[in-house]
Amino acid sequence: MDDLIKKTAKDLAVSSKVVALTGAGVSVESGIPPFRGKGGLWEKIDPMEFAHIDAFMRNPAKVWNILIREMKDIVDKARPNDAHIGLARLEKLGILSSIITQNVDGLHQMAGNSDVIEFHGNFAWQKCLACERKIETFRVSLDEIPPKCSCGGILRPDCVFFGEMIPPEELMRSRKASYECDVMLVIGTSALVQPAAYMPVIAKESGALVIEINPESTPLTGSISDYLIKGNAGKIVKEIVTEVEHQMQSRKNA
Ligand code: OAD
């Protein structure tokens, strides 16, 4: 394990363009449950019944009551953990150029990363189904469910539901970042949802080193990723950043 941390730090320190692809696992230590696996959201509710756009359009009140209301409570309380903080530090050190995130919690921005591509949108905003006006989630009153815009239209989170397209600009920028990077860190994603899971494939096919950080292996492990550092994102990212700083300092002193 220590060897892998040292190797990763060395690879990062000499790389000219590092990109991170993050998933729900990166926010688990901030108190946001993942979707799949033990304790995952999809264990409690069926995504096709609550997270598909057709389900929302059929019965917005039901989706607001069961899924969105709880998400609002959880996301409101969440703060960046050591993984978010470590990735922000890697940007400050001039190593990490962008993050492609499947998360909608805004924690990478809160930690200080400036180029965050939000592949599945952002929960910080709600959008009116009628006039498309956007309203910050914290301004939305839950006295009436589903909440409405001042025009009377129903509000929906500005996130990608199942059955919806990835926002074209985010998809294009993610593909470009994956194509251009020389190291991709794949952190806390089950790599089961497309097209996000295809980004490491683009990186690999373009010659990048692909490093996974996850307590579990994924479909990328042993095929697309060069290696997996097994463990929780907070601890591993913190150790990598400490080692990167140590190596940079040693080089300066040499
Ligand atoms: P998943 O819930 O599918 O996977 C979470 C991953 O995080 C798993 O591989 C876990 O092993 C790992 N994990 C758990 N705890 C961790 C920790 N402390 N540190 C690091 N890793 C940890 O989440 P995503 O891959 O992000 O889409 O899911 C992708 C998409 O599926 C989501 O964006 C969402 C969902 O349906 C939409 O809502 C459109």
Short mmCIF file of C-alpha atoms and ligand atoms in Angstrom, two decimals:
data_model
loop_
_atom_site.label_atom_id
_atom_site.label_comp_id
_atom_site.label_asym_id
_atom_site.label_seq_id
_atom_site.Cartn_x
_atom_site.Cartn_y
_atom_site.Cartn_z
CA MET A 1 0.00 0.00 0.00
CA ASP A 2 2.73 2.47 1.01
CA ASP A 3 4.55 1.64 -2.22
CA LEU A 4 1.44 2.43 -4.27
CA ILE A 5 1.01 5.77 -2.48
CA LYS A 6 4.66 6.63 -3.22
CA LYS A 7 4.34 5.51 -6.82
CA THR A 8 1.15 7.54 -7.34
CA ALA A 9 2.75 10.63 -5.77
CA LYS A 10 5.74 10.25 -8.08
CA ASP A 11 3.52 9.82 -11.15
CA LEU A 12 1.48 12.87 -10.18
CA ALA A 13 4.50 15.03 -9.47
CA VAL A 14 5.93 14.53 -12.97
CA SER A 15 2.65 14.66 -14.82
CA SER A 16 1.66 17.70 -16.83
CA LYS A 17 -2.09 17.12 -16.82
CA VAL A 18 -3.95 15.20 -14.13
CA VAL A 19 -7.72 14.81 -14.21
CA ALA A 20 -9.90 13.19 -11.54
CA LEU A 21 -13.16 11.38 -12.20
CA THR A 22 -15.14 11.18 -8.97
CA GLY A 23 -18.29 9.38 -7.87
CA ALA A 24 -20.49 9.03 -4.82
CA GLY A 25 -17.74 7.27 -2.83
CA VAL A 26 -15.76 10.51 -2.58
CA SER A 27 -18.61 12.06 -0.56
CA VAL A 28 -19.39 9.08 1.69
CA GLU A 29 -17.07 10.44 4.39
CA SER A 30 -19.05 13.70 4.21
CA GLY A 31 -22.17 11.80 5.26
CA ILE A 32 -23.75 11.37 1.83
CA PRO A 33 -24.67 7.73 1.17
CA PRO A 34 -23.63 6.13 -2.14
CA PHE A 35 -26.18 4.75 -4.61
CA ARG A 36 -25.02 1.14 -4.85
CA GLY A 37 -23.69 -1.40 -2.39
CA LYS A 38 -24.25 -1.69 1.36
CA GLY A 39 -26.19 1.28 2.74
CA GLY A 40 -26.68 2.61 -0.78
CA LEU A 41 -29.71 4.67 -1.75
CA TRP A 42 -30.84 2.18 -4.41
CA GLU A 43 -31.09 -0.49 -1.67
CA LYS A 44 -33.87 1.57 -0.10
CA ILE A 45 -35.66 2.90 -3.16
CA ASP A 46 -36.02 1.74 -6.75
CA PRO A 47 -34.25 4.25 -9.04
CA MET A 48 -36.68 3.52 -11.88
CA GLU A 49 -39.57 4.49 -9.60
CA PHE A 50 -37.95 7.61 -8.13
CA ALA A 51 -34.98 8.75 -10.17
CA HIS A 52 -36.23 8.32 -13.74
CA ILE A 53 -37.48 11.41 -15.54
CA ASP A 54 -40.71 9.59 -16.52
CA ALA A 55 -41.38 8.84 -12.84
CA PHE A 56 -40.83 12.51 -11.97
CA MET A 57 -43.13 13.75 -14.76
CA ARG A 58 -45.83 11.23 -13.76
CA ASN A 59 -45.79 12.17 -10.09
CA PRO A 60 -43.46 15.02 -9.08
CA ALA A 61 -44.89 15.18 -5.53
CA LYS A 62 -43.99 11.53 -4.88
CA VAL A 63 -40.39 12.02 -6.08
CA TRP A 64 -40.05 15.27 -4.10
CA ASN A 65 -41.38 13.59 -0.93
CA ILE A 66 -39.33 10.41 -1.07
CA LEU A 67 -36.10 11.37 -2.81
CA ILE A 68 -35.50 15.09 -3.24
CA ARG A 69 -36.56 16.29 0.21
CA GLU A 70 -34.18 13.84 1.91
CA MET A 71 -31.40 14.69 -0.52
CA LYS A 72 -31.84 18.37 0.27
CA ASP A 73 -31.44 17.68 4.02
CA ILE A 74 -28.33 15.55 3.51
CA VAL A 75 -26.61 17.82 0.97
CA ASP A 76 -27.35 20.95 3.06
CA LYS A 77 -25.40 19.49 6.00
CA ALA A 78 -22.49 18.00 4.05
CA ARG A 79 -19.04 19.57 4.15
CA PRO A 80 -15.90 18.62 2.17
CA ASN A 81 -13.86 15.75 3.61
CA ASP A 82 -10.14 14.96 3.29
CA ALA A 83 -10.62 13.64 -0.26
CA HIS A 84 -12.19 16.89 -1.51
CA ILE A 85 -9.65 18.95 0.42
CA GLY A 86 -6.75 16.87 -0.94
CA LEU A 87 -7.93 17.29 -4.55
CA ALA A 88 -8.20 21.06 -4.03
CA ARG A 89 -4.63 21.02 -2.68
CA LEU A 90 -3.47 19.12 -5.79
CA GLU A 91 -4.95 21.89 -7.93
CA LYS A 92 -3.15 24.56 -5.86
CA LEU A 93 0.12 22.66 -6.32
CA GLY A 94 -0.40 22.94 -10.09
CA ILE A 95 -0.88 19.18 -10.51
CA LEU A 96 -4.61 18.62 -10.95
CA SER A 97 -6.22 20.51 -13.81
CA SER A 98 -9.87 19.42 -13.67
CA ILE A 99 -12.37 17.21 -11.93
CA ILE A 100 -15.13 15.39 -13.76
CA THR A 101 -17.68 14.57 -11.09
CA GLN A 102 -20.84 12.49 -11.18
CA ASN A 103 -21.80 14.03 -7.84
CA VAL A 104 -24.33 16.81 -7.57
CA ASP A 105 -23.36 17.96 -4.05
CA GLY A 106 -21.03 20.84 -4.98
CA LEU A 107 -18.41 19.69 -2.43
CA HIS A 108 -15.46 19.89 -4.82
CA GLN A 109 -16.19 23.58 -5.43
CA MET A 110 -16.70 24.14 -1.71
CA ALA A 111 -13.26 22.62 -1.09
CA GLY A 112 -11.73 25.07 -3.57
CA ASN A 113 -11.39 23.33 -6.95
CA SER A 114 -11.98 25.79 -9.75
CA ASP A 115 -12.54 23.54 -12.77
CA VAL A 116 -15.26 21.05 -11.87
CA ILE A 117 -17.24 19.49 -14.70
CA GLU A 118 -20.60 18.46 -13.28
CA PHE A 119 -21.49 15.47 -15.42
CA HIS A 120 -24.87 14.86 -13.75
CA GLY A 121 -25.74 18.49 -12.95
CA ASN A 122 -25.88 20.24 -9.61
CA PHE A 123 -28.34 19.93 -6.76
CA ALA A 124 -27.67 23.52 -5.67
CA TRP A 125 -30.16 24.68 -8.31
CA GLN A 126 -33.78 23.94 -9.14
CA LYS A 127 -35.23 24.57 -12.58
CA CYS A 128 -38.82 25.48 -13.48
CA LEU A 129 -40.41 22.96 -15.84
CA ALA A 130 -42.49 25.75 -17.40
CA CYS A 131 -40.28 28.83 -17.78
CA GLU A 132 -36.84 27.19 -17.17
CA ARG A 133 -35.90 29.87 -14.63
CA LYS A 134 -33.32 28.60 -12.15
CA ILE A 135 -33.67 29.07 -8.39
CA GLU A 136 -31.11 28.20 -5.73
CA THR A 137 -32.24 25.14 -3.80
CA PHE A 138 -31.79 26.82 -0.41
CA ARG A 139 -34.33 29.50 -1.44
CA VAL A 140 -37.01 26.91 -2.24
CA SER A 141 -39.73 26.56 0.38
CA LEU A 142 -40.95 23.03 1.02
CA ASP A 143 -44.27 24.22 2.44
CA GLU A 144 -45.87 23.13 -0.79
CA ILE A 145 -44.87 19.85 -2.48
CA PRO A 146 -43.97 19.86 -5.30
CA PRO A 147 -42.54 23.37 -4.90
CA LYS A 148 -43.45 25.87 -7.58
CA CYS A 149 -41.76 28.71 -9.40
CA SER A 150 -43.29 32.21 -9.20
CA CYS A 151 -44.78 31.50 -12.66
CA GLY A 152 -46.66 28.50 -11.23
CA GLY A 153 -44.51 25.86 -12.93
CA ILE A 154 -43.20 22.85 -11.00
CA LEU A 155 -39.57 22.93 -9.85
CA ARG A 156 -37.16 20.09 -10.49
CA PRO A 157 -33.52 19.66 -9.44
CA ASP A 158 -31.05 20.79 -12.08
CA CYS A 159 -29.62 17.27 -12.09
CA VAL A 160 -29.67 14.52 -14.67
CA PHE A 161 -32.42 11.98 -14.02
CA PHE A 162 -32.22 8.48 -15.48
CA GLY A 163 -33.56 8.66 -19.02
CA GLU A 164 -32.08 12.13 -19.64
CA MET A 165 -29.13 13.24 -21.72
CA ILE A 166 -25.86 14.39 -20.19
CA PRO A 167 -25.63 18.19 -20.71
CA PRO A 168 -23.77 18.44 -24.08
CA GLU A 169 -21.23 21.04 -22.92
CA GLU A 170 -20.25 18.91 -19.88
CA LEU A 171 -20.03 15.77 -22.00
CA MET A 172 -17.82 17.51 -24.56
CA ARG A 173 -15.52 19.03 -21.92
CA SER A 174 -15.26 15.68 -20.08
CA ARG A 175 -14.30 13.83 -23.24
CA LYS A 176 -11.67 16.47 -24.03
CA ALA A 177 -10.21 16.39 -20.51
CA SER A 178 -10.11 12.57 -20.58
CA TYR A 179 -8.44 12.57 -23.99
CA GLU A 180 -5.82 15.14 -23.01
CA CYS A 181 -4.82 14.00 -19.51
CA ASP A 182 -1.73 11.94 -18.80
CA VAL A 183 -2.96 10.66 -15.44
CA MET A 184 -6.58 10.02 -14.48
CA LEU A 185 -7.51 9.43 -10.84
CA VAL A 186 -10.78 7.48 -10.67
CA ILE A 187 -12.09 7.93 -7.15
CA GLY A 188 -15.16 6.44 -5.47
CA THR A 189 -17.14 5.36 -8.48
CA SER A 190 -18.60 1.93 -9.22
CA ALA A 191 -18.01 2.72 -12.91
CA LEU A 192 -21.35 1.16 -13.78
CA VAL A 193 -23.14 4.17 -15.21
CA GLN A 194 -22.50 5.30 -18.76
CA PRO A 195 -21.32 7.50 -20.32
CA ALA A 196 -19.36 8.61 -17.20
CA ALA A 197 -17.71 5.19 -16.90
CA TYR A 198 -16.39 5.59 -20.43
CA MET A 199 -14.15 8.55 -19.50
CA PRO A 200 -11.38 6.31 -18.04
CA VAL A 201 -11.55 4.24 -21.25
CA ILE A 202 -10.93 7.38 -23.31
CA ALA A 203 -8.05 8.32 -20.99
CA LYS A 204 -6.50 4.85 -21.21
CA GLU A 205 -6.84 4.66 -25.00
CA SER A 206 -5.14 8.05 -25.23
CA GLY A 207 -2.13 6.76 -23.31
CA ALA A 208 -2.93 8.01 -19.80
CA LEU A 209 -2.13 6.19 -16.59
CA VAL A 210 -5.43 5.33 -14.88
CA ILE A 211 -5.35 4.95 -11.08
CA GLU A 212 -8.38 3.87 -9.06
CA ILE A 213 -9.01 4.72 -5.39
CA ASN A 214 -11.85 2.63 -3.98
CA PRO A 215 -12.39 0.12 -1.16
CA GLU A 216 -13.78 -2.29 -3.79
CA SER A 217 -12.74 -3.34 -7.25
CA THR A 218 -14.85 -2.21 -10.22
CA PRO A 219 -15.30 -3.29 -13.85
CA LEU A 220 -12.31 -1.04 -14.65
CA THR A 221 -10.00 -2.90 -12.25
CA GLY A 222 -7.47 -5.08 -13.96
CA SER A 223 -8.54 -4.02 -17.43
CA ILE A 224 -8.74 -0.25 -17.86
CA SER A 225 -7.11 0.94 -14.65
CA ASP A 226 -3.39 0.38 -14.21
CA TYR A 227 -3.86 -0.27 -10.51
CA LEU A 228 -6.30 0.10 -7.64
CA ILE A 229 -5.38 1.64 -4.30
CA LYS A 230 -7.83 -0.08 -1.97
CA GLY A 231 -9.29 2.09 0.77
CA ASN A 232 -11.40 5.08 1.66
CA ALA A 233 -10.90 8.18 -0.47
CA GLY A 234 -10.29 10.56 2.46
CA LYS A 235 -7.38 8.60 3.92
CA ILE A 236 -5.79 7.63 0.60
CA VAL A 237 -5.98 11.07 -1.03
CA LYS A 238 -4.59 12.70 2.10
CA GLU A 239 -1.65 10.28 2.14
CA ILE A 240 -0.97 10.86 -1.56
CA VAL A 241 -1.00 14.65 -1.16
CA THR A 242 1.34 14.48 1.85
CA GLU A 243 3.73 12.33 -0.17
CA VAL A 244 3.52 14.63 -3.24
CA GLU A 245 4.41 17.63 -1.05
CA HIS A 246 7.25 15.67 0.54
CA GLN A 247 8.66 14.70 -2.87
CA MET A 248 8.32 18.27 -4.20
CA GLN A 249 10.14 19.62 -1.13
CA SER A 250 12.95 17.04 -1.46
CA ARG A 251 13.40 17.99 -5.12
CA LYS A 252 13.58 21.68 -4.16
CA ASN A 253 16.21 20.94 -1.50
CA ALA A 254 18.31 18.75 -3.81
P1 OAD B 1 -22.08 4.25 -6.74
O1 OAD B 1 -22.96 4.33 -5.55
O2 OAD B 1 -22.53 3.41 -7.88
O3 OAD B 1 -20.64 3.73 -6.31
C1 OAD B 1 -19.98 4.25 -5.21
C2 OAD B 1 -18.57 3.70 -5.21
O4 OAD B 1 -17.87 4.31 -4.14
C3 OAD B 1 -18.45 2.18 -5.02
O5 OAD B 1 -17.54 1.65 -5.97
C4 OAD B 1 -17.92 2.04 -3.60
O6 OAD B 1 -17.07 0.90 -3.45
C5 OAD B 1 -17.11 3.32 -3.46
N1 OAD B 1 -16.95 3.81 -2.08
C6 OAD B 1 -17.73 3.66 -1.01
N2 OAD B 1 -17.23 4.30 0.06
C7 OAD B 1 -16.08 4.89 -0.35
C8 OAD B 1 -15.10 5.72 0.28
N3 OAD B 1 -15.20 6.08 1.56
N4 OAD B 1 -14.06 6.13 -0.47
C9 OAD B 1 -13.95 5.78 -1.78
N5 OAD B 1 -14.84 5.02 -2.40
C10 OAD B 1 -15.90 4.58 -1.72
O7 OAD B 1 -21.80 5.77 -7.17
P2 OAD B 1 -21.38 6.35 -8.60
O8 OAD B 1 -20.39 5.47 -9.26
O9 OAD B 1 -21.04 7.76 -8.39
O10 OAD B 1 -26.48 8.96 -11.34
O11 OAD B 1 -22.75 6.26 -9.37
C11 OAD B 1 -22.85 6.78 -10.64
C12 OAD B 1 -24.22 7.36 -10.87
O12 OAD B 1 -25.21 6.38 -10.54
C13 OAD B 1 -24.57 8.53 -9.98
O13 OAD B 1 -24.05 9.74 -10.42
C14 OAD B 1 -26.06 8.52 -10.03
C15 OAD B 1 -26.30 7.05 -9.84
O14 OAD B 1 -27.48 6.54 -10.31
C16 OAD B 1 -27.53 9.78 -11.48
O15 OAD B 1 -28.16 10.16 -10.53
C17 OAD B 1 -27.82 10.15 -12.89
#
